[in-house]
Amino acid sequence: MLFMLLVCAFPGAETLRAGAASVDITPDPKAFKVWLAGFGRGRRAEFVTDPIAARALVLEGEGATVALVCADVVGLFDESARRVAERLPGIRVVVSATHTHHAPDTLGLWGTGISSGVHPPYLARVEEACVAAVKAAKAALKPVSARLGEVEAGDLMKDSRPPLVKMDPMGILRFDAADGKPACLAVLWHNHPEMINSSHKGISSDYVGPLVGALGRKYGCPVVYLTGAVGGLMSPPSQPVKAADGRELPKNSVEATFRYGELIAERAGKAVDGSKPARLTPMRLAQRDVYLPVDNLLYVAGNQLGTLPRKMYFWSGSVDKPGEAKDGGRKALRSCAGVLTLGELQVALVPGELYPELALGKVPEPAPTGADFPDAPVEPSVLSQLNAKHRWILGLAQDEVGYIMPRRQWDAKEPFTYDYKKAPYGEINSLGPDTAPLLLPLYKDLAR
Ligand SMILES: [Zn+2]
């Protein structure tokens, strides 16, 4: 078999150790042309609004070491994730991104003209920072007791594409040192860090840095932010953000964004305070290569022009292996699917932006009128295929293939769903309508 199935499980001793660290990845926008990724193309950064970082959580227990590292960038491709993991032998590494829309392009799609927005030395720096953050977190390991908390936070976001299905709850991991004080925290939330206006010319973590900073100050420990299921489309709310004195802050301003980060931190604090002891060992990372067809002609053209600098394969008809040109010429890329089991918690590793409908089993029945494939079978939901007591989704994990949406919600052709006058947003940043039906059924085996 050409695909790789990597499974590691280590039964044995009992003590859990945890550590977290962050490494700065803020570039100097005067040193090279920084193209900001996430909104439109050709947005050149002129200054730094707030620093961006790669943050890592490392857990060690029962002979296994697991690292979750997440960088303040729009996404990192499969090749980047593998390069980071290769440099950390002996550690099972999961690389992801916060998906901030105000950081240098790390995927290639946001340059100007037909050129890639990636500055290769900067991408190398981000990968190096991921490695360094994991090493620093490992060096900070100390014996801890683990706690898990969850809190509803749907009111702090909006779903900008119907059907209205918000991803909840927010998840918290709290690791207390021997003195009972938090040694480190991890927050997993499902939202687009795109609060700051798209015309803003500063490099920023968006709400992530302010959230991490506020929680870190409150609990006196490092905090790692992780991104969940942000598709379909989880975004900051439309209503104005209010300052502590009740004053409405200018919409999509930096000030409103920083305040928004504090409000998210307040909510996260409820989960931290209400967290309950959890068993997070044994730890097991199961993952496999997945070949997915690329039907988005913009991606195929971008790849040929160099704006989408990742290796393209041919589609073989199976996710298990790449094909050859004689198979029909349909392009494919190599990605990764996985499940990280931490004792009572299972985390599905989804290599892109999953629609919450597919996480929660809330795909509309019947399909919305106007959908391109109304009779497409409903994909098995990701969370229903996991089998631990607590179940989370980590998005943009080991890759960023774009939106992963239910096939029966795919809507590129007229008439459009939900009375849209033009095609709804989402499909243009997706590989194609077959991603979810091919990818989603794989989680059951990975969770076993
Ligand atoms: Zn997105």
Short mmCIF file of C-alpha atoms and ligand atoms in Angstrom, two decimals:
data_model
loop_
_atom_site.label_atom_id
_atom_site.label_comp_id
_atom_site.label_asym_id
_atom_site.label_seq_id
_atom_site.Cartn_x
_atom_site.Cartn_y
_atom_site.Cartn_z
CA MET A 1 0.00 0.00 0.00
CA LEU A 2 1.34 3.40 -0.93
CA PHE A 3 -0.33 5.39 1.79
CA MET A 4 1.27 5.66 5.17
CA LEU A 5 -0.54 4.69 8.32
CA LEU A 6 1.41 5.96 11.27
CA VAL A 7 0.29 4.84 14.67
CA CYS A 8 2.14 5.27 17.91
CA ALA A 9 0.88 4.27 21.33
CA PHE A 10 2.94 4.05 24.44
CA PRO A 11 1.48 2.38 27.51
CA GLY A 12 3.55 2.54 30.71
CA ALA A 13 4.27 5.12 33.40
CA GLU A 14 1.67 7.59 34.65
CA THR A 15 3.01 11.08 35.19
CA LEU A 16 1.94 13.74 32.75
CA ARG A 17 4.27 16.61 32.03
CA ALA A 18 3.33 19.72 30.08
CA GLY A 19 5.10 22.80 28.78
CA ALA A 20 4.29 25.69 26.48
CA ALA A 21 6.32 28.36 24.73
CA SER A 22 6.06 30.93 22.01
CA VAL A 23 8.54 32.21 19.42
CA ASP A 24 8.13 35.53 17.63
CA ILE A 25 7.61 35.45 13.85
CA THR A 26 6.97 39.17 13.29
CA PRO A 27 8.73 40.27 10.10
CA ASP A 28 10.07 43.74 9.36
CA PRO A 29 7.84 44.99 6.51
CA LYS A 30 10.68 47.30 5.45
CA ALA A 31 13.07 44.36 4.96
CA PHE A 32 11.05 42.66 2.20
CA LYS A 33 7.65 42.97 0.51
CA VAL A 34 5.18 41.48 2.97
CA TRP A 35 1.95 40.43 1.27
CA LEU A 36 -0.83 40.02 3.81
CA ALA A 37 -2.85 36.85 3.33
CA GLY A 38 -6.52 36.14 3.86
CA PHE A 39 -8.56 38.86 2.18
CA GLY A 40 -7.87 40.20 -1.33
CA ARG A 41 -4.60 39.86 -3.23
CA GLY A 42 -1.86 42.46 -3.30
CA ARG A 43 -2.24 43.88 0.23
CA ARG A 44 1.23 45.04 1.14
CA ALA A 45 2.01 45.48 4.83
CA GLU A 46 3.47 48.84 5.84
CA PHE A 47 3.85 48.47 9.61
CA VAL A 48 3.42 46.14 12.56
CA THR A 49 0.21 46.50 14.57
CA ASP A 50 1.00 43.74 17.07
CA PRO A 51 3.53 40.94 17.14
CA ILE A 52 2.77 37.50 15.68
CA ALA A 53 4.10 34.21 17.03
CA ALA A 54 4.29 30.44 16.78
CA ARG A 55 2.98 28.90 20.02
CA ALA A 56 3.57 25.32 21.10
CA LEU A 57 2.15 22.98 23.73
CA VAL A 58 4.15 19.84 24.48
CA LEU A 59 2.78 16.92 26.50
CA GLU A 60 4.82 13.99 27.72
CA GLY A 61 3.35 10.95 29.41
CA GLU A 62 3.54 7.18 29.40
CA GLY A 63 6.59 7.26 27.15
CA ALA A 64 5.04 9.44 24.43
CA THR A 65 5.75 13.07 23.56
CA VAL A 66 3.17 15.03 21.60
CA ALA A 67 3.46 18.63 20.37
CA LEU A 68 0.75 20.95 19.12
CA VAL A 69 2.22 24.02 17.45
CA CYS A 70 0.11 26.77 15.93
CA ALA A 71 1.45 29.83 14.09
CA ASP A 72 -0.14 33.25 13.56
CA VAL A 73 -0.39 32.84 9.78
CA VAL A 74 -3.22 32.10 7.33
CA GLY A 75 -2.19 28.44 7.01
CA LEU A 76 0.73 26.10 6.44
CA PHE A 77 0.80 23.48 3.73
CA ASP A 78 1.44 19.78 4.12
CA GLU A 79 5.07 20.21 3.01
CA SER A 80 5.74 22.79 5.75
CA ALA A 81 4.14 20.58 8.41
CA ARG A 82 6.29 17.64 7.35
CA ARG A 83 9.48 19.72 7.35
CA VAL A 84 8.71 20.87 10.91
CA ALA A 85 7.97 17.33 12.11
CA GLU A 86 11.11 15.91 10.47
CA ARG A 87 13.21 18.25 12.54
CA LEU A 88 11.69 17.05 15.80
CA PRO A 89 12.50 13.32 15.94
CA GLY A 90 10.93 11.41 18.80
CA ILE A 91 8.02 13.89 19.08
CA ARG A 92 4.64 13.39 17.43
CA VAL A 93 4.05 16.87 16.03
CA VAL A 94 0.82 18.50 14.86
CA VAL A 95 1.40 21.76 12.97
CA SER A 96 -1.44 24.23 12.45
CA ALA A 97 -2.19 27.93 12.01
CA THR A 98 -4.47 30.46 13.69
CA HIS A 99 -5.67 31.62 10.24
CA THR A 100 -5.14 35.31 11.02
CA HIS A 101 -5.88 37.43 7.95
CA HIS A 102 -3.16 40.00 8.64
CA ALA A 103 0.06 37.98 8.51
CA PRO A 104 2.54 37.36 5.68
CA ASP A 105 1.37 34.99 2.97
CA THR A 106 2.63 31.46 3.68
CA LEU A 107 0.54 29.73 0.99
CA GLY A 108 1.24 31.82 -2.13
CA LEU A 109 -2.21 33.01 -3.12
CA TRP A 110 -1.97 36.63 -1.96
CA GLY A 111 0.87 38.20 -3.93
CA THR A 112 0.44 40.74 -6.66
CA GLY A 113 -0.01 40.09 -10.38
CA ILE A 114 0.70 36.44 -11.05
CA SER A 115 3.47 36.14 -8.49
CA SER A 116 3.35 34.13 -5.29
CA GLY A 117 2.97 36.10 -2.08
CA VAL A 118 5.38 33.79 -0.27
CA HIS A 119 8.80 35.15 0.64
CA PRO A 120 10.67 31.82 0.93
CA PRO A 121 13.13 32.95 3.63
CA TYR A 122 10.18 34.09 5.74
CA LEU A 123 8.36 30.77 5.31
CA ALA A 124 11.60 29.06 6.39
CA ARG A 125 11.66 31.34 9.44
CA VAL A 126 8.09 30.39 10.37
CA GLU A 127 8.95 26.70 10.09
CA GLU A 128 12.11 27.25 12.16
CA ALA A 129 10.04 29.12 14.77
CA CYS A 130 7.60 26.19 14.98
CA VAL A 131 10.55 23.87 15.65
CA ALA A 132 12.04 26.30 18.17
CA ALA A 133 8.71 26.75 19.97
CA VAL A 134 8.32 22.99 20.37
CA LYS A 135 11.89 22.69 21.67
CA ALA A 136 11.33 25.53 24.14
CA ALA A 137 8.03 24.02 25.30
CA LYS A 138 9.77 20.67 25.78
CA ALA A 139 12.50 22.36 27.80
CA ALA A 140 9.76 23.84 30.01
CA LEU A 141 8.07 20.48 30.74
CA LYS A 142 7.04 20.00 34.35
CA PRO A 143 4.78 17.52 36.15
CA VAL A 144 1.17 18.64 35.92
CA SER A 145 -2.37 17.56 36.58
CA ALA A 146 -4.65 18.05 33.60
CA ARG A 147 -8.07 19.67 33.57
CA LEU A 148 -10.52 20.11 30.72
CA GLY A 149 -13.08 22.87 30.37
CA GLU A 150 -15.71 23.81 27.81
CA VAL A 151 -17.86 26.91 27.44
CA GLU A 152 -20.47 28.05 24.92
CA ALA A 153 -19.23 31.04 22.95
CA GLY A 154 -21.49 31.12 19.89
CA ASP A 155 -22.74 34.58 20.86
CA LEU A 156 -19.22 35.93 20.30
CA MET A 157 -19.27 35.00 16.61
CA LYS A 158 -21.53 34.99 13.59
CA ASP A 159 -22.20 32.41 10.91
CA SER A 160 -22.02 34.34 7.66
CA ARG A 161 -23.21 31.53 5.39
CA PRO A 162 -26.51 29.69 5.80
CA PRO A 163 -27.61 27.26 7.09
CA LEU A 164 -26.86 28.84 10.46
CA VAL A 165 -24.82 26.27 12.33
CA LYS A 166 -22.26 27.64 14.78
CA MET A 167 -19.41 25.57 16.10
CA ASP A 168 -19.48 25.30 19.86
CA PRO A 169 -18.21 24.90 22.56
CA MET A 170 -14.83 26.54 23.04
CA GLY A 171 -12.40 24.04 24.59
CA ILE A 172 -9.77 24.64 27.25
CA LEU A 173 -6.91 22.49 28.49
CA ARG A 174 -5.49 23.55 31.82
CA PHE A 175 -2.33 22.09 33.26
CA ASP A 176 -1.72 22.76 36.95
CA ALA A 177 1.75 22.52 38.45
CA ALA A 178 2.41 20.90 41.83
CA ASP A 179 1.60 24.20 43.60
CA GLY A 180 -1.91 24.16 42.09
CA LYS A 181 -1.24 27.16 39.85
CA PRO A 182 -1.62 26.85 36.06
CA ALA A 183 1.65 25.94 34.34
CA CYS A 184 0.14 26.46 30.88
CA LEU A 185 -3.18 26.65 29.06
CA ALA A 186 -4.49 25.81 25.61
CA VAL A 187 -7.60 27.38 24.05
CA LEU A 188 -9.31 25.88 21.03
CA TRP A 189 -11.91 28.07 19.35
CA HIS A 190 -13.77 28.12 16.08
CA ASN A 191 -13.52 31.52 14.47
CA HIS A 192 -11.82 33.50 11.72
CA PRO A 193 -9.24 35.97 13.10
CA GLU A 194 -10.43 38.57 10.62
CA MET A 195 -11.89 41.24 12.87
CA ILE A 196 -9.55 44.01 11.71
CA ASN A 197 -10.63 45.78 8.53
CA SER A 198 -9.30 44.28 5.30
CA SER A 199 -7.91 47.68 4.28
CA HIS A 200 -5.66 47.80 7.37
CA LYS A 201 -1.99 47.75 6.38
CA GLY A 202 -0.51 46.42 9.61
CA ILE A 203 0.76 42.95 10.46
CA SER A 204 -1.43 41.53 13.24
CA SER A 205 -2.51 38.38 15.03
CA ASP A 206 -6.04 39.91 14.98
CA TYR A 207 -7.88 38.87 18.19
CA VAL A 208 -5.49 35.99 18.92
CA GLY A 209 -2.59 37.89 20.51
CA PRO A 210 -4.88 40.02 22.71
CA LEU A 211 -6.76 36.87 23.81
CA VAL A 212 -3.56 34.97 24.59
CA GLY A 213 -2.13 38.03 26.35
CA ALA A 214 -5.19 38.61 28.53
CA LEU A 215 -5.42 34.97 29.60
CA GLY A 216 -1.69 34.79 30.21
CA ARG A 217 -1.82 37.84 32.49
CA LYS A 218 -4.81 36.50 34.40
CA TYR A 219 -3.38 33.03 35.04
CA GLY A 220 0.32 33.89 34.99
CA CYS A 221 1.29 31.24 32.45
CA PRO A 222 1.91 30.74 28.72
CA VAL A 223 -1.19 30.20 26.56
CA VAL A 224 -1.48 28.39 23.24
CA TYR A 225 -4.33 29.25 20.84
CA LEU A 226 -5.63 26.56 18.50
CA THR A 227 -8.12 26.91 15.64
CA GLY A 228 -11.10 24.59 15.31
CA ALA A 229 -13.79 24.23 12.63
CA VAL A 230 -14.01 27.69 11.07
CA GLY A 231 -15.75 26.97 7.74
CA GLY A 232 -19.21 27.81 6.61
CA LEU A 233 -18.36 30.57 7.83
CA MET A 234 -17.41 31.31 11.44
CA SER A 235 -16.48 34.98 11.73
CA PRO A 236 -16.44 37.87 14.21
CA PRO A 237 -19.86 39.39 15.02
CA SER A 238 -21.43 42.27 13.08
CA GLN A 239 -22.62 44.15 16.14
CA PRO A 240 -20.22 46.72 17.57
CA VAL A 241 -17.81 45.76 20.32
CA LYS A 242 -18.15 47.77 23.51
CA ALA A 243 -15.29 49.02 25.66
CA ALA A 244 -15.27 48.30 29.40
CA ASP A 245 -17.00 51.69 29.96
CA GLY A 246 -19.84 50.78 27.56
CA ARG A 247 -18.60 53.00 24.71
CA GLU A 248 -19.09 51.48 21.22
CA LEU A 249 -15.74 51.03 19.51
CA PRO A 250 -15.30 51.82 15.78
CA LYS A 251 -16.25 48.78 13.73
CA ASN A 252 -13.36 46.56 12.60
CA SER A 253 -10.83 48.90 14.23
CA VAL A 254 -7.68 47.70 15.92
CA GLU A 255 -9.07 49.00 19.21
CA ALA A 256 -12.27 46.96 18.78
CA THR A 257 -10.25 43.89 17.86
CA PHE A 258 -8.03 44.12 20.93
CA ARG A 259 -11.11 44.53 23.10
CA TYR A 260 -12.75 41.59 21.34
CA GLY A 261 -9.70 39.47 22.24
CA GLU A 262 -10.20 40.45 25.89
CA LEU A 263 -13.89 39.51 25.74
CA ILE A 264 -13.03 36.10 24.29
CA ALA A 265 -10.44 35.72 27.05
CA GLU A 266 -13.10 36.51 29.67
CA ARG A 267 -15.27 33.74 28.25
CA ALA A 268 -12.32 31.35 28.05
CA GLY A 269 -11.62 32.16 31.70
CA LYS A 270 -15.03 30.73 32.61
CA ALA A 271 -13.95 27.42 31.09
CA VAL A 272 -10.57 27.61 32.82
CA ASP A 273 -12.21 28.27 36.21
CA GLY A 274 -14.90 25.64 35.65
CA SER A 275 -12.52 23.00 34.28
CA LYS A 276 -12.63 19.48 35.67
CA PRO A 277 -9.83 16.94 36.16
CA ALA A 278 -9.26 14.91 33.00
CA ARG A 279 -7.08 11.93 32.14
CA LEU A 280 -5.00 12.80 29.09
CA THR A 281 -2.97 9.59 28.82
CA PRO A 282 -2.28 7.35 27.02
CA MET A 283 -1.49 9.58 24.06
CA ARG A 284 -1.74 8.27 20.53
CA LEU A 285 -1.39 10.00 17.17
CA ALA A 286 -2.87 8.14 14.21
CA GLN A 287 -2.53 9.80 10.84
CA ARG A 288 -2.41 8.88 7.20
CA ASP A 289 -1.67 10.40 3.82
CA VAL A 290 -4.74 11.36 1.83
CA TYR A 291 -4.77 12.22 -1.88
CA LEU A 292 -7.60 14.61 -2.75
CA PRO A 293 -8.70 15.68 -6.23
CA VAL A 294 -8.18 19.35 -7.13
CA ASP A 295 -11.16 20.46 -9.19
CA ASN A 296 -10.72 24.17 -8.51
CA LEU A 297 -9.29 25.42 -11.80
CA LEU A 298 -7.95 28.55 -10.10
CA TYR A 299 -5.79 26.30 -7.92
CA VAL A 300 -4.61 24.27 -10.90
CA ALA A 301 -3.76 27.44 -12.85
CA GLY A 302 -2.16 28.99 -9.75
CA ASN A 303 -0.01 25.92 -9.35
CA GLN A 304 1.15 26.15 -12.96
CA LEU A 305 1.92 29.87 -12.57
CA GLY A 306 3.71 29.40 -9.28
CA THR A 307 1.21 31.25 -7.08
CA LEU A 308 0.29 27.97 -5.39
CA PRO A 309 3.68 26.45 -4.72
CA ARG A 310 2.87 22.90 -3.66
CA LYS A 311 3.44 19.59 -5.35
CA MET A 312 0.56 18.46 -7.54
CA TYR A 313 -0.19 14.83 -8.32
CA PHE A 314 -2.74 13.13 -10.55
CA TRP A 315 -5.96 11.72 -9.15
CA SER A 316 -5.97 7.93 -9.15
CA GLY A 317 -9.61 7.43 -8.19
CA SER A 318 -8.61 6.65 -4.62
CA VAL A 319 -7.44 8.69 -1.62
CA ASP A 320 -4.85 5.98 -0.95
CA LYS A 321 -2.40 6.74 -3.73
CA PRO A 322 -1.54 9.25 -6.46
CA GLY A 323 -2.43 8.46 -10.06
CA GLU A 324 -0.73 9.00 -13.40
CA ALA A 325 -1.46 11.32 -16.32
CA LYS A 326 -3.15 8.47 -18.20
CA ASP A 327 -5.76 8.29 -15.42
CA GLY A 328 -7.53 11.25 -17.01
CA GLY A 329 -5.44 14.25 -16.06
CA ARG A 330 -7.50 15.27 -13.02
CA LYS A 331 -5.10 16.84 -10.54
CA ALA A 332 -4.72 15.85 -6.90
CA LEU A 333 -2.71 16.92 -3.89
CA ARG A 334 -1.35 15.02 -0.96
CA SER A 335 -2.75 15.94 2.41
CA CYS A 336 -3.13 14.28 5.78
CA ALA A 337 -5.96 13.15 8.09
CA GLY A 338 -5.48 12.18 11.69
CA VAL A 339 -6.85 11.67 15.16
CA LEU A 340 -4.91 12.63 18.26
CA THR A 341 -6.06 10.69 21.30
CA LEU A 342 -5.14 12.19 24.66
CA GLY A 343 -6.74 9.79 27.13
CA GLU A 344 -10.36 10.91 27.51
CA LEU A 345 -10.00 13.53 24.76
CA GLN A 346 -9.93 12.82 21.05
CA VAL A 347 -9.01 15.57 18.62
CA ALA A 348 -9.81 15.07 14.94
CA LEU A 349 -7.06 16.63 12.83
CA VAL A 350 -8.78 18.20 9.83
CA PRO A 351 -6.45 19.60 7.13
CA GLY A 352 -8.52 22.69 6.32
CA GLU A 353 -11.56 24.76 7.24
CA LEU A 354 -14.35 22.35 8.11
CA TYR A 355 -17.97 23.45 7.87
CA PRO A 356 -19.54 23.02 11.34
CA GLU A 357 -22.41 21.16 9.64
CA LEU A 358 -19.91 18.38 8.96
CA ALA A 359 -18.42 18.45 12.42
CA LEU A 360 -21.72 18.25 14.25
CA GLY A 361 -23.89 16.19 11.90
CA LYS A 362 -26.12 19.16 10.99
CA VAL A 363 -26.05 18.98 7.20
CA PRO A 364 -29.47 20.24 6.01
CA GLU A 365 -32.08 17.63 5.18
CA PRO A 366 -33.38 18.05 2.54
CA ALA A 367 -30.63 19.90 0.67
CA PRO A 368 -31.26 23.63 0.21
CA THR A 369 -33.14 24.49 -3.00
CA GLY A 370 -30.68 25.46 -5.71
CA ALA A 371 -27.80 23.26 -4.51
CA ASP A 372 -25.72 21.70 -7.29
CA PHE A 373 -25.84 18.15 -5.88
CA PRO A 374 -29.10 18.01 -3.88
CA ASP A 375 -29.14 14.20 -3.83
CA ALA A 376 -25.58 13.80 -2.54
CA PRO A 377 -25.49 11.52 0.49
CA VAL A 378 -24.80 13.26 3.80
CA GLU A 379 -21.20 12.67 4.86
CA PRO A 380 -20.64 11.01 8.25
CA SER A 381 -19.98 13.76 10.79
CA VAL A 382 -16.47 13.97 12.18
CA LEU A 383 -17.37 14.11 15.89
CA SER A 384 -19.71 11.10 15.62
CA GLN A 385 -16.80 8.97 14.41
CA LEU A 386 -14.65 9.68 17.45
CA ASN A 387 -15.16 7.53 20.51
CA ALA A 388 -13.64 9.34 23.50
CA LYS A 389 -15.64 11.08 26.24
CA HIS A 390 -14.52 14.52 25.01
CA ARG A 391 -14.28 15.25 21.27
CA TRP A 392 -12.71 18.26 19.59
CA ILE A 393 -11.78 19.33 16.09
CA LEU A 394 -8.47 20.94 15.23
CA GLY A 395 -8.66 22.76 11.92
CA LEU A 396 -5.87 23.64 9.48
CA ALA A 397 -4.07 20.66 11.01
CA GLN A 398 -0.96 19.47 9.11
CA ASP A 399 -2.28 21.30 6.01
CA GLU A 400 -4.66 23.97 4.71
CA VAL A 401 -6.69 22.71 1.74
CA GLY A 402 -9.32 25.44 2.12
CA TYR A 403 -13.00 24.97 2.86
CA ILE A 404 -14.36 21.47 3.38
CA MET A 405 -18.11 21.63 2.83
CA PRO A 406 -20.99 19.16 2.55
CA ARG A 407 -21.30 18.05 -1.07
CA ARG A 408 -25.03 18.75 -0.99
CA GLN A 409 -24.33 22.38 -0.03
CA TRP A 410 -21.96 22.90 -2.98
CA ASP A 411 -23.36 25.83 -4.92
CA ALA A 412 -21.36 27.10 -7.88
CA LYS A 413 -24.12 27.02 -10.52
CA GLU A 414 -27.38 28.93 -10.90
CA PRO A 415 -29.97 28.91 -9.43
CA PHE A 416 -28.29 29.63 -6.11
CA THR A 417 -29.30 28.51 -2.65
CA TYR A 418 -30.88 30.78 0.00
CA ASP A 419 -31.86 33.39 -2.65
CA TYR A 420 -28.25 34.35 -3.35
CA LYS A 421 -28.03 36.53 -6.48
CA LYS A 422 -24.52 35.25 -7.18
CA ALA A 423 -22.59 32.17 -6.10
CA PRO A 424 -22.03 32.14 -2.33
CA TYR A 425 -18.51 32.52 -0.95
CA GLY A 426 -16.65 29.34 -0.05
CA GLU A 427 -16.42 27.21 -3.17
CA ILE A 428 -13.76 29.48 -4.66
CA ASN A 429 -11.44 28.61 -1.75
CA SER A 430 -12.13 24.86 -1.86
CA LEU A 431 -10.51 21.98 -3.72
CA GLY A 432 -13.90 20.86 -5.03
CA PRO A 433 -17.18 19.18 -4.10
CA ASP A 434 -15.58 15.76 -3.55
CA THR A 435 -13.29 16.73 -0.66
CA ALA A 436 -15.78 16.07 2.14
CA PRO A 437 -17.21 12.78 0.78
CA LEU A 438 -13.66 11.43 0.33
CA LEU A 439 -12.09 12.76 3.51
CA LEU A 440 -14.74 12.48 6.16
CA PRO A 441 -15.35 8.71 6.25
CA LEU A 442 -11.66 8.19 7.13
CA TYR A 443 -11.99 9.41 10.72
CA LYS A 444 -13.69 6.30 12.08
CA ASP A 445 -10.67 4.08 11.42
CA LEU A 446 -8.25 6.74 12.62
CA ALA A 447 -10.15 7.05 15.91
CA ARG A 448 -10.05 3.35 16.66
ZN ZN B 1 -10.91 30.98 6.04
#
